[in-house]
Short mmCIF file of C-alpha atoms and ligand atoms in Angstrom, two decimals:
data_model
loop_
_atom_site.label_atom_id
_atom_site.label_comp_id
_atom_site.label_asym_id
_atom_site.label_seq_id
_atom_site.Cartn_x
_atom_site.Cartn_y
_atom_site.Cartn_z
CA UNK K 1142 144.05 11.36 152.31
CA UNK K 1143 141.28 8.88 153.51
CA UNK K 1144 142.10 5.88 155.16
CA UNK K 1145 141.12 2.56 154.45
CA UNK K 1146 140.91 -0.53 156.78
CA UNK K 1147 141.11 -4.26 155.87
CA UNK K 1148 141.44 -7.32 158.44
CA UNK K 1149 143.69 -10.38 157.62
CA UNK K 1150 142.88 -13.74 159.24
CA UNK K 1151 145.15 -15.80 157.10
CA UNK K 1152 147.88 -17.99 157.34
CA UNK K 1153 148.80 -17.58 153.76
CA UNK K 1154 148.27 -14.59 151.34
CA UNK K 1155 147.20 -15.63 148.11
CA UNK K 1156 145.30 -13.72 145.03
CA UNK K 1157 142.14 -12.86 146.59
CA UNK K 1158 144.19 -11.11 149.63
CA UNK K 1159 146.32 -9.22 147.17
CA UNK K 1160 143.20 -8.36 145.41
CA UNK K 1161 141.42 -6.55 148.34
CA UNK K 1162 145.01 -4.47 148.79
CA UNK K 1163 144.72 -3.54 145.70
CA UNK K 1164 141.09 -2.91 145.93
CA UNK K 1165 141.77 -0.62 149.25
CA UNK K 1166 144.81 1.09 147.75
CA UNK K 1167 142.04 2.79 145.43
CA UNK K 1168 139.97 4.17 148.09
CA UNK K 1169 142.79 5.91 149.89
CA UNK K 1170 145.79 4.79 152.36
CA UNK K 1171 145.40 0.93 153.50
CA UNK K 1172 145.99 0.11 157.12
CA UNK K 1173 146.13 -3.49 157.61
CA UNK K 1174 145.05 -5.22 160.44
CA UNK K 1175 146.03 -9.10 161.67
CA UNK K 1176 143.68 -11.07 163.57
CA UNK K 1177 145.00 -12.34 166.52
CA UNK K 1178 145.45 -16.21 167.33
CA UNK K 1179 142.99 -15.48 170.37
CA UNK K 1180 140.14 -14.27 167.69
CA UNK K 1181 141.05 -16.45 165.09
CA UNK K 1182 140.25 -19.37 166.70
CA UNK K 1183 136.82 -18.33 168.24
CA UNK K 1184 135.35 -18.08 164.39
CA UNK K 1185 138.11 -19.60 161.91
CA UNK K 1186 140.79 -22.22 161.96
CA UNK K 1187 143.72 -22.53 164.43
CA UNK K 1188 146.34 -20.66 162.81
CA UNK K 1189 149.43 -22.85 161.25
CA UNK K 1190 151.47 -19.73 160.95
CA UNK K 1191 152.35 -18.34 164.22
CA UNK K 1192 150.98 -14.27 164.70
CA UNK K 1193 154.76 -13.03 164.77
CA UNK K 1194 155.17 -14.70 161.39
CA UNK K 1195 152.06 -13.34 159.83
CA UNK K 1196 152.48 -9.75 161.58
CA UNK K 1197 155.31 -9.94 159.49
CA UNK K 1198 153.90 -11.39 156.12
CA UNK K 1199 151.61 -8.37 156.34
CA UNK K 1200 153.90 -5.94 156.60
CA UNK K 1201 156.11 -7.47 153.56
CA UNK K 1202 152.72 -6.47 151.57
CA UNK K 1203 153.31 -3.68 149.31
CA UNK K 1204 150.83 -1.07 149.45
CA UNK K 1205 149.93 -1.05 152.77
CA UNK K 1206 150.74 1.69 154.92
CA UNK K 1207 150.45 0.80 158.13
CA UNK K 1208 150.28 -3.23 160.06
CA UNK K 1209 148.26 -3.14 163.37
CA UNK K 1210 146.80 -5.44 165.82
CA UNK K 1211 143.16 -6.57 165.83
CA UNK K 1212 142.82 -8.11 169.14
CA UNK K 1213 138.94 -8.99 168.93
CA UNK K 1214 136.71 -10.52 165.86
CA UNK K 1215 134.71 -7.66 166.32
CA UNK K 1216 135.72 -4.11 165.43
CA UNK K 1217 134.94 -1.58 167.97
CA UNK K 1218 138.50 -0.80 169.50
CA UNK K 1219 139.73 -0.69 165.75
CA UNK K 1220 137.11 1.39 164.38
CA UNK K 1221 136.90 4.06 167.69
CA UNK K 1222 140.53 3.89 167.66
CA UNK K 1223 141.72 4.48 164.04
CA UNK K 1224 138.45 6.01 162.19
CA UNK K 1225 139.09 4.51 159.21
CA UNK K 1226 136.97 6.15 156.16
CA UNK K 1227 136.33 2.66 154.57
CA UNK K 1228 136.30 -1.13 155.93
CA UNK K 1229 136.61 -3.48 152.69
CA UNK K 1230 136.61 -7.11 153.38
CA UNK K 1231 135.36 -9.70 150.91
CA UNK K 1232 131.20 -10.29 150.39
CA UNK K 1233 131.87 -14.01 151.87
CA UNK K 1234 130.93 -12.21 155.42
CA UNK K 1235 127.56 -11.15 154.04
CA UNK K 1236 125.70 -14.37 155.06
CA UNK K 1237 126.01 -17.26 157.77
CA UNK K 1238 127.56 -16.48 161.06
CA UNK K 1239 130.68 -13.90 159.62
CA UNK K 1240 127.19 -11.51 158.94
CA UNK K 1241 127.63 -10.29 162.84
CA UNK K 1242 131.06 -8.93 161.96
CA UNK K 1243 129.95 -7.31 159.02
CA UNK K 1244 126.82 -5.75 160.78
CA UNK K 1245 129.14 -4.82 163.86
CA UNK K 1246 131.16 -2.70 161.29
CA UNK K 1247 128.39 -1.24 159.24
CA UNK K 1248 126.69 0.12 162.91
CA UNK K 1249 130.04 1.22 163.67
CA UNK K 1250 130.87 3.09 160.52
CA UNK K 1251 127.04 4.69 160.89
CA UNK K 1252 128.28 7.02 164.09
CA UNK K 1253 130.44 8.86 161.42
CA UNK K 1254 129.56 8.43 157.67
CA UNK K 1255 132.18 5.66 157.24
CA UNK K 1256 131.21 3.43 154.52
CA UNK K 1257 131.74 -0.61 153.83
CA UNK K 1258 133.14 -2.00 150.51
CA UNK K 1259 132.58 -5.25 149.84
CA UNK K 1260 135.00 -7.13 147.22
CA UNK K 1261 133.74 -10.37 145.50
CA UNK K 1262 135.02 -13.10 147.42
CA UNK K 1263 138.13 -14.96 145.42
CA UNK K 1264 136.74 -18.90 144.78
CA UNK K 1265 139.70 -19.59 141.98
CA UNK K 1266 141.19 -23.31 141.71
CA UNK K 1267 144.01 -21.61 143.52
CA UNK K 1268 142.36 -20.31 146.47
CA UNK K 1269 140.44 -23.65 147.23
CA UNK K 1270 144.23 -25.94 146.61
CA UNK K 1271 145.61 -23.27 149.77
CA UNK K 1272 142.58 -23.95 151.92
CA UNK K 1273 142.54 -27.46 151.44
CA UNK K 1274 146.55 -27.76 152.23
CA UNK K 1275 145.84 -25.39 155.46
CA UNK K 1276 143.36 -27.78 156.41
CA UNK K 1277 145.47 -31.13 155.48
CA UNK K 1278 148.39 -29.76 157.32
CA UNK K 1279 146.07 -28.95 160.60
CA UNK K 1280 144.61 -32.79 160.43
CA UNK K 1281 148.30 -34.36 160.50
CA UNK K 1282 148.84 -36.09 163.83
CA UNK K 1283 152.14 -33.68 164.23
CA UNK K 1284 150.15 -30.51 163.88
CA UNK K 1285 147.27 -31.68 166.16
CA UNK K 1286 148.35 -33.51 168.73
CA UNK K 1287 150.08 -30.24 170.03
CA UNK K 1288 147.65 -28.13 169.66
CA UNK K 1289 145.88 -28.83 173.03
CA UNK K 1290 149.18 -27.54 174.83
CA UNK K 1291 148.71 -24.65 172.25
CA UNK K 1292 145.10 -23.77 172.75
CA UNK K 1293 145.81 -23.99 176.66
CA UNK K 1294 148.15 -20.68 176.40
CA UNK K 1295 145.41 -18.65 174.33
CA UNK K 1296 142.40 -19.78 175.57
CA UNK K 1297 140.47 -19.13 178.54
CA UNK K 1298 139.05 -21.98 178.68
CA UNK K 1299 139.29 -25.17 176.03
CA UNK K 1300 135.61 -25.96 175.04
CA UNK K 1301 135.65 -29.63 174.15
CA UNK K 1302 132.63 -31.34 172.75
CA UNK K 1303 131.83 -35.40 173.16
CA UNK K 1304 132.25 -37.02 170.15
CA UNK K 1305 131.89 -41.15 168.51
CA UNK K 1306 132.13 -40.52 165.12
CA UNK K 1307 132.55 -39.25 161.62
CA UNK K 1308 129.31 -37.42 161.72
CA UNK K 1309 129.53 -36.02 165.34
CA UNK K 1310 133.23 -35.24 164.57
CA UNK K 1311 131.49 -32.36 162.07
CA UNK K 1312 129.23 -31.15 164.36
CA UNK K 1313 132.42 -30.20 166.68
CA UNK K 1314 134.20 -29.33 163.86
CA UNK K 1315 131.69 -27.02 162.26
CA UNK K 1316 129.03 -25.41 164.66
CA UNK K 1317 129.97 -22.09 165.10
CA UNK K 1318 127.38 -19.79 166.71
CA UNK K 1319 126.45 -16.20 166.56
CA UNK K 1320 125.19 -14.92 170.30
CA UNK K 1321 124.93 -11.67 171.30
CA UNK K 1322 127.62 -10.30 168.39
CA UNK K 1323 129.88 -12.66 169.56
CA UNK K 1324 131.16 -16.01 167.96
CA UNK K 1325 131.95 -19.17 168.92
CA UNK K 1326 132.77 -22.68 168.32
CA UNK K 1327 134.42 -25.93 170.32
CA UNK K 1328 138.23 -26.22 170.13
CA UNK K 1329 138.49 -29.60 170.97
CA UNK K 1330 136.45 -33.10 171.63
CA UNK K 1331 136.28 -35.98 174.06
CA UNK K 1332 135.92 -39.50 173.23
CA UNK K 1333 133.91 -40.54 175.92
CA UNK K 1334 134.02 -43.89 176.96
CA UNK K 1335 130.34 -44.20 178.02
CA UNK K 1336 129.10 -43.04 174.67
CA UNK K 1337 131.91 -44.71 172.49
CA UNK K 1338 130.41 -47.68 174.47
CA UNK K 1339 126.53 -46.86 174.23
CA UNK K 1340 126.60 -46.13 170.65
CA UNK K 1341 127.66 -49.77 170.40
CA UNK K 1342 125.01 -50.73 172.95
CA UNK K 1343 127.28 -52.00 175.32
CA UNK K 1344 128.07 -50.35 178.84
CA UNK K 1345 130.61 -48.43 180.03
CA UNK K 1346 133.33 -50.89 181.72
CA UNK K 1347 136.27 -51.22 179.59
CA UNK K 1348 134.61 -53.68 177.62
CA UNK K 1349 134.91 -52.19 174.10
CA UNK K 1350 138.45 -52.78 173.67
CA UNK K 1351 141.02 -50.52 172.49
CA UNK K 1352 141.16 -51.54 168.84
CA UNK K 1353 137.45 -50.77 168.78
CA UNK K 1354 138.28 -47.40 170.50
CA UNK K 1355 141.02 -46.48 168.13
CA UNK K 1356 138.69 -47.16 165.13
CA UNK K 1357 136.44 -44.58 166.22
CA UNK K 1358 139.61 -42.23 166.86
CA UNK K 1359 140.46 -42.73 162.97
CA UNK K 1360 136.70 -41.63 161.57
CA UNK K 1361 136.41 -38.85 163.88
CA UNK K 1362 139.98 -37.47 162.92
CA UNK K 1363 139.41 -38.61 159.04
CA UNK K 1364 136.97 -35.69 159.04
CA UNK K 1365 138.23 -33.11 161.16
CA UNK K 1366 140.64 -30.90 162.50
CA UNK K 1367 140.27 -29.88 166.15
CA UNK K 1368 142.36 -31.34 168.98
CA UNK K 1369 141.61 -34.68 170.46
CA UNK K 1370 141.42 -36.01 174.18
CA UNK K 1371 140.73 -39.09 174.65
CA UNK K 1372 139.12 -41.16 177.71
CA UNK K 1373 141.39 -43.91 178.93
CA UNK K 1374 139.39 -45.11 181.26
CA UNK K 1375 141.52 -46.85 184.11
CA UNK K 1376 144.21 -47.04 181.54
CA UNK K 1377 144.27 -50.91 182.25
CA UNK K 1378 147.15 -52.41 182.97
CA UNK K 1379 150.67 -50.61 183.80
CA UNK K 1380 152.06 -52.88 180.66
CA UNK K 1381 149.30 -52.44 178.51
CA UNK K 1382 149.02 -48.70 179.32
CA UNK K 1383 152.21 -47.79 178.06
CA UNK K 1384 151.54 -49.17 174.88
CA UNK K 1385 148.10 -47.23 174.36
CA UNK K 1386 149.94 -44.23 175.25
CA UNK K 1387 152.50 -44.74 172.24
CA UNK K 1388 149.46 -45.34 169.85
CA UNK K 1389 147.32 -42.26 170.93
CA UNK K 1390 150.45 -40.26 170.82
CA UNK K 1391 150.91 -41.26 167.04
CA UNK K 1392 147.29 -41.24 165.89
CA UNK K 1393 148.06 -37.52 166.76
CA UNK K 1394 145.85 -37.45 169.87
CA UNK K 1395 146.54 -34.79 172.13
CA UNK K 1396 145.52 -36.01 175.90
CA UNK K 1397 144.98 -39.11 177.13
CA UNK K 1398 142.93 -39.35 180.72
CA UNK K 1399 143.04 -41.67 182.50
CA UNK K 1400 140.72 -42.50 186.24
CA UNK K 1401 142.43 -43.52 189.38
CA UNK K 1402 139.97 -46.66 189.82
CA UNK K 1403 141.08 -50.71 189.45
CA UNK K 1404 138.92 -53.76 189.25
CA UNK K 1405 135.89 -53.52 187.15
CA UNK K 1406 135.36 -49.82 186.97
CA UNK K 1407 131.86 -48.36 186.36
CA UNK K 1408 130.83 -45.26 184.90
CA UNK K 1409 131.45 -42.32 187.27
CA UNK K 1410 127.79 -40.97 187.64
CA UNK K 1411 126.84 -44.65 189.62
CA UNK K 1412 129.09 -42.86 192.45
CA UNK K 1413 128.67 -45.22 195.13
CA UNK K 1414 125.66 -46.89 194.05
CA UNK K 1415 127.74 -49.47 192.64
CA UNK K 1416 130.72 -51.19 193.74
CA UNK K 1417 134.02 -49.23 192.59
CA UNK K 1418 137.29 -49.31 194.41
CA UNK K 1419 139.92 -46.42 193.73
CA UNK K 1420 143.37 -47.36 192.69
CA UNK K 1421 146.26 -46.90 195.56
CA UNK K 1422 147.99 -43.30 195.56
CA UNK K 1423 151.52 -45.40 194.63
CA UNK K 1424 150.04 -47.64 191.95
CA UNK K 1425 148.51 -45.45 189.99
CA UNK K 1426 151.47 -43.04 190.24
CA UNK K 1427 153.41 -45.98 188.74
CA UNK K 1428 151.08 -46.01 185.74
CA UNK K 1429 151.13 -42.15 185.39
CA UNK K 1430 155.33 -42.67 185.25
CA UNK K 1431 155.08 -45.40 183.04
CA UNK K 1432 153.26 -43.50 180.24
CA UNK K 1433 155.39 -40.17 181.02
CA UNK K 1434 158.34 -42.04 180.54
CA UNK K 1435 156.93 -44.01 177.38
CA UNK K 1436 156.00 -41.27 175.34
CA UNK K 1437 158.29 -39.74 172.29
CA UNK K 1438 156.97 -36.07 172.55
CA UNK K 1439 156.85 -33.62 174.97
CA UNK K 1440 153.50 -32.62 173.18
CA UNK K 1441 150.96 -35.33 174.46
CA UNK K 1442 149.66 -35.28 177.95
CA UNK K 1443 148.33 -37.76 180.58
CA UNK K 1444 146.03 -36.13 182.66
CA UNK K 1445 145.02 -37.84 185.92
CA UNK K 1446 141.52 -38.13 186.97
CA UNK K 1447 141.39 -38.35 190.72
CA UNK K 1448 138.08 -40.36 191.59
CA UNK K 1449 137.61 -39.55 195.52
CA UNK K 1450 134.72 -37.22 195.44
CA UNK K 1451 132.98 -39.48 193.31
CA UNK K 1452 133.37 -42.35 195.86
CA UNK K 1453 132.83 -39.86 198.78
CA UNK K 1454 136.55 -40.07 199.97
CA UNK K 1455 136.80 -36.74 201.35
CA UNK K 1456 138.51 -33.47 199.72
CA UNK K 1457 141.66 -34.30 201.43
CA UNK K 1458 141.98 -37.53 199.72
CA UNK K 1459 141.37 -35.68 196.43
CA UNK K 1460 144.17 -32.93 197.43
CA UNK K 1461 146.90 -35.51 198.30
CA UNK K 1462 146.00 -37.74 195.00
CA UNK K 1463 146.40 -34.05 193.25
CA UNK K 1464 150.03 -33.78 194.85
CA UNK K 1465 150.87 -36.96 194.42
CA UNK K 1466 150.02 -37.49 190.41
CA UNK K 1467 151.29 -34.24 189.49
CA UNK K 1468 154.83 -35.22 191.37
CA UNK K 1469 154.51 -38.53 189.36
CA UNK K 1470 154.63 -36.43 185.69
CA UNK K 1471 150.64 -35.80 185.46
CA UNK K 1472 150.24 -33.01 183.02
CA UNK K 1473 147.27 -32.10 184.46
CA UNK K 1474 144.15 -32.90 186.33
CA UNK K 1475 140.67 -33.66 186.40
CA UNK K 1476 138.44 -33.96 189.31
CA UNK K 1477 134.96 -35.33 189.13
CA UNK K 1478 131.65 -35.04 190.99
CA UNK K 1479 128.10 -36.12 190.57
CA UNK K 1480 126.37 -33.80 192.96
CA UNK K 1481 124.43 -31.55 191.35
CA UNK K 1482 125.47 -28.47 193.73
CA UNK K 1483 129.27 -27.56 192.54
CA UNK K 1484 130.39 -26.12 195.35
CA UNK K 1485 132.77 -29.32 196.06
CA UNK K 1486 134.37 -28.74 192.67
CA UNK K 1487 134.65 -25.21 193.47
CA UNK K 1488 136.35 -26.23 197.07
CA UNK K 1489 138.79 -28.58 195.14
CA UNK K 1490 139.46 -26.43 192.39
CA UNK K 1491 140.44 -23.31 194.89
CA UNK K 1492 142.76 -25.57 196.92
CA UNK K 1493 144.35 -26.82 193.84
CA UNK K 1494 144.75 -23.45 191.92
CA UNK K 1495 146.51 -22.34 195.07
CA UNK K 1496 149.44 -24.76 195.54
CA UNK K 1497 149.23 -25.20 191.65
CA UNK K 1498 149.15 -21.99 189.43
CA UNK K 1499 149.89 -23.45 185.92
CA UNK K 1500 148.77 -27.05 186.17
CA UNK K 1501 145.85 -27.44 183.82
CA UNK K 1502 142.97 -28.16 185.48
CA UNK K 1503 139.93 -29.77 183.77
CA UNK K 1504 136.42 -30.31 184.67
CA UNK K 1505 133.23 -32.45 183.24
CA UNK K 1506 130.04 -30.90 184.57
CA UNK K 1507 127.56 -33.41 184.12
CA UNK K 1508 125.56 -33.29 186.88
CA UNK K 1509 126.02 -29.77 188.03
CA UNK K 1510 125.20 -28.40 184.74
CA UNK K 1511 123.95 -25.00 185.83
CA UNK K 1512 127.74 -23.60 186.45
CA UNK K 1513 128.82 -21.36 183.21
CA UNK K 1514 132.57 -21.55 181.58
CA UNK K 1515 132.85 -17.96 182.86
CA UNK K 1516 132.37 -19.66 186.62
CA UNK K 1517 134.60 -22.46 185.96
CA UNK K 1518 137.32 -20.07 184.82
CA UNK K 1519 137.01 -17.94 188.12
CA UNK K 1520 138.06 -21.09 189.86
CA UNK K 1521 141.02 -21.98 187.61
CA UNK K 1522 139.46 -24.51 184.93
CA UNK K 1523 141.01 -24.50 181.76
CA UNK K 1524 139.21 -27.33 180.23
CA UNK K 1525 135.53 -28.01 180.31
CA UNK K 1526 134.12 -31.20 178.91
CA UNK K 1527 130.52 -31.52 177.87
CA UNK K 1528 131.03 -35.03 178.17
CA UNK K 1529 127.42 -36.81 176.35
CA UNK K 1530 125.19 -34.28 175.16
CA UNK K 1531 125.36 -35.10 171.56
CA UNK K 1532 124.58 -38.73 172.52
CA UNK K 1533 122.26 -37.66 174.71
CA UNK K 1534 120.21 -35.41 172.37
CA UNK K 1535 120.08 -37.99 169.70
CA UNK K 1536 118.75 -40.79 171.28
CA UNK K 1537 115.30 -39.93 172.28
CA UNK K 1538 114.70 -38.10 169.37
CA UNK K 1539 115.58 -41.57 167.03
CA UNK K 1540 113.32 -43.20 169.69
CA UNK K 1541 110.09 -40.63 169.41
CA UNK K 1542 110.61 -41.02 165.21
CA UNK K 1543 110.58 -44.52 165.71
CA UNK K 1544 107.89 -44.85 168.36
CA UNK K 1545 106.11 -42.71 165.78
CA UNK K 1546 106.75 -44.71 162.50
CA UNK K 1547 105.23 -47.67 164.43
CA UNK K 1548 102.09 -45.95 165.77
CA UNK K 1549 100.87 -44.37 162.01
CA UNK K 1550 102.14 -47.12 160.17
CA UNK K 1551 104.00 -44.40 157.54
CA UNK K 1552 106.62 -41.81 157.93
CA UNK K 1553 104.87 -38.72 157.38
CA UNK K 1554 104.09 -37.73 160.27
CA UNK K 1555 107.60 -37.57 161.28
CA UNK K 1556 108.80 -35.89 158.64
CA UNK K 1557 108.54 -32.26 159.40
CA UNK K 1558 111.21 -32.74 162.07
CA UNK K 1559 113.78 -34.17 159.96
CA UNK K 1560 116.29 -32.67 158.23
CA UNK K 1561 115.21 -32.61 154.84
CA UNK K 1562 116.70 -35.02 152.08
CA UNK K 1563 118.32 -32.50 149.74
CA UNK K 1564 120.10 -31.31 153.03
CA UNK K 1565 121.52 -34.63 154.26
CA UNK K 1566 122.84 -35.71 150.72
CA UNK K 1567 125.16 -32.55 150.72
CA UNK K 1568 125.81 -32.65 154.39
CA UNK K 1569 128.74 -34.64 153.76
CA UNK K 1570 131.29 -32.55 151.28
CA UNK K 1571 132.89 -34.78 148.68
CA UNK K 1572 136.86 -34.78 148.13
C1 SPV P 2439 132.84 -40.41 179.98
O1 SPV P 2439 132.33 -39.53 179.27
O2 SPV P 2439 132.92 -41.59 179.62
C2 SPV P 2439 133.39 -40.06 181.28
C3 SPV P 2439 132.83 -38.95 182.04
O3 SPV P 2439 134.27 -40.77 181.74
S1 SPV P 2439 131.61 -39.62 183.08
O4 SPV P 2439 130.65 -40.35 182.26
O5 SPV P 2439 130.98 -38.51 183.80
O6 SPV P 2439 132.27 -40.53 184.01
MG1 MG P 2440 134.49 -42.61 180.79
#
C-alpha cells in the first residue's frame, strides 16, 4: 500500500481540507500531519485553536490513517522519517513565499522517486466567510491582547516591528520573507513614541497626547492582527497612568512600557546630551503598582524600562531598578543603551537572566544594530524591537522624490522608483 502525506495548518477544516483527504485517500493510505503553533506562526496566522484541539480535529477525520506531528514548516524530518510515496497539498503553495515549502518537498521527494500532487486550491464563498471569521476573531481586543503572553511561550524571540499607522500596520502584518528555505515574518509591533510623534512633525516629549496616541492605536489595529505594545513613555502621572492602562488594556493592546524618567523626558538616543533626570526607585515603583493593581486581566503587561545606562548611572543602578520594578508587579523589562558596542546590554542582560530565569526581558537595538536575534537570545532576550526603521526608510526617500520633482520640474524622472499605480490602487483590499 503506498502512503500518502498531507500537512494541516488550520484552525478549522472546511471543504477544501476534506477535499485533499479525499484526494490523498486515492493515491494510497493518508497520514496526516498538524503544523505546530511554533511553525504556524513563522509563515501563517497565530492559531485560534489551540494544537491539542486541532491534533484532535485531525484525527476525528475519516480517512486518514495515521495523525503525526510536523514540528518545522519545512519537511525534511517528515519526509526522511516517514517516506511517504506522495505529498499532496493544494497549488496555492506554487507561487509567493509558500513556493520554498513546495520546492523543499519536491528536492526531497527527488532522493527517492516520491512524487508531489498538487490539488486546486478551494476559493468557494465558503472558504473565504471561514478565513475572514479566523481573522475577525484574531483582531478582537480579547484574542489579541493575550497573545503577547502567548507568543512569549513559543517563540524564541518576539520580532516586533515599529509601526504609526494603517499602512505601516500592513507592512507588519504582511511581509513575510523567504531566506535561505526558511520563512519569516514579525509577530508583533511597537508604537513608538518618537515616530508616532515625527510623523506628526512634532518631537518626542510627551507632547502628542494620549487621545492622539490612541487614534493611531485604532488605524493600526483596524487593519491588522498581530499583537500590540505600546510606548508609554514616562507613563505621566501616577493618576493619569492608571487610567491609560485601563484604555490600552481594552483597545486590546497587549504591553504597555513605560521609562523610569520624570520632568520633561527626551528621547532616549540624546543620552546625556540633554537634560533628563530618572524617576526615584520608590516612585516609579508606585506607578508600576498602580497600573498592576488597575488592570482587569491578568493578560496585559507593564513592562518597566529602566533608563540608567542611558544616563550613564552605572550597571548597578540598572540591576537594583531591575529588582526593585519586578518586586513592584513589572511583567517584564527593558533596558536601553545608545552605545553602539553591546557589550553593556550583554553585561545587564547576563546579570538579569541569572537572578531572573522567566522574567521577559526585552531589548531595542538602535544604536548597536550589528547584534543578530540569534545573539540577543543567547543572552536571554525574548523581545526585540526594531524601534524606527520603517520611519526611517521612508523619509529620505519622500525627500529625494521631492527634491527631485523640484529640480526637473515633472515627475518622470522619479517614476521608475515608485511603486507603480495599478499596484497601489489594489494595495489596500476592499471589505
Ligand atoms: C521609541 O521608539 O520612541 C523609543 C525607543 O522609546 S528610543 O527612541 O530608542 O528611545
Ligand atoms: Mg519612546
Amino acid at each position: 500500500m503506498k502512503t500518502v502525506y498531507t500537512c494541516f495548518c488550520t484552525d478549522v477544516i472546511h471543504e477544501g481540507h476534506l477535499n485533499i483527504i479525499r484526494e490523498a485517500g486515492k493515491y494510497g493510505e493518508v497520514i496526516l500531519g498538524v503544523l505546530s503553533d511554533e511553525a504556524m506562526i513563522r509563515f501563517n496566522r497565530f492559531p485560534t485553536v489551540c494544537f491539542e484541539e486541532r491534533m484532535k480535529m485531525a484525527q476525528s477525520l475519516e480517512g486518514v490513517k495515521k495523525v503525526i506531528v510536523q514540528k518545522d514548516i519545512m519537511y525534511h524530518q517528515i519526509i526522511r522519517e516517514w517516506h511517504p510515496d506522495y505529498v499532496i497539498h493544494g497549488d496555492n503553495w506554487s507561487e509567493g513565499p509558500m513556493k520554498a515549502i513546495r520546492d523543499n518537498v519536491a528536492m526531497l521527494l527527488s532522493e527517492y522517486g516520491g512524487e508531489i500532487i498538487d490539488v486546486p486550491y478551494t476559493y468557494t464563498e465558503n472558504v473565504k466567510r471561514i478565513d475572514e471569521r479566523v481573522r475577525e476573531k484574531l483582531a478582537m481586543p480579547e484574542y489579541r491582547r493575550r497573545r503577547l503572553r502567548q507568543l512569549l511561550q513559543i517563540c524564541p524571540i518576539v520580532k516586533t516591528l515599529e509601526v504609526h499607522s494603517g499602512l505601516t500596520g500592513l507592512i507588519a502584518e504582511k511581509t513575510i520573507v523567504e531566506n535561505n528555505g526558511e520563512l519569516d515574518q514579525f509577530d508583533a509591533m511597537w508604537i513608538s513614541s518618537l515616530c508616532d510623534s515625527t510623523i506628526k512633525g512634532k518631537p518626542d516629549i510627551e507632547l502628542v497626547d494620549m487621545t492622539s496616541r490612541f487614534r493611531t492605536i485604532d488605524d493600526v489595529m483596524e487593519v491588522t492582527t498581530k499583537p500590540v505594545i505600546f510606548d508609554g513613555d514616562t507613563g505621566g502621572l501616577v493618576e493619569h497612568f492608571v487610567y491609560t492602562v485601563r484604555s490600552l488594556e481594552r483597545m486590546g493592546v497587549s504591553a504597555v512600557i513605560i521609562e523610569d524618567k520624570t520632568g520633561l523626558k527626551k528621547n532616549s538616543l540624546f543620552g546625556t546630551e540633554v537634560e533628563q533626570k530618572q524617576d526615584s526607585i520608590e516612585h516609579f515603583c508606585g506607578k508600576i503598582s498602580a497600573g498592576k493593581k488597575i488592570q482587569l486581566t491578568d493578560d496585559f503587561m507593564i513592562i518597566a524600562r529602566i533608563e540608567s545606562l542611558i544616563l550613564e548611572q552605572g550597571m548597578e543602578d540598572a540591576m537594583n531598578r531591575a529588582r526593585a520594578y519586578v518586586k513592584a508587579g513589572a511583567d517584564g523589562i527593558m533596558i536601553h543603551s545608545r552605545k553602539k558596542n553591546p557589550a553593556e546590554i550583554f553585561e545587564f542582560c547576563d546579570k538579569f537572566r541569572e537572578e531572573f530565569v522567566n522574567v521577559p526581558l526585552v531589548v531595542v537595538p538602535t544604536s548597536f544594530n550589528q547584534v543578530t536575534e540569534n545573539e540577543l537570545r543567547e543572552h536571554g532576550v525574548n523581545i526585540v524591537i526594531y524601534a524606527n526603521q520603517l520611519t526611517r526608510s521612508a523619509f529620505p526617500a519622500m525627500e529625494r522624490t521631492a527634491k527631485d520633482i523640484l529640480k526637473f520640474h515633472r515627475a518622470k524622472e522619479v517614476e521608475e522608483r515608485l511603486m507603480p499605480i495599478s499596484q497601489i490602487l489594489t494595495l489596500v483590499d476592499e471589505l
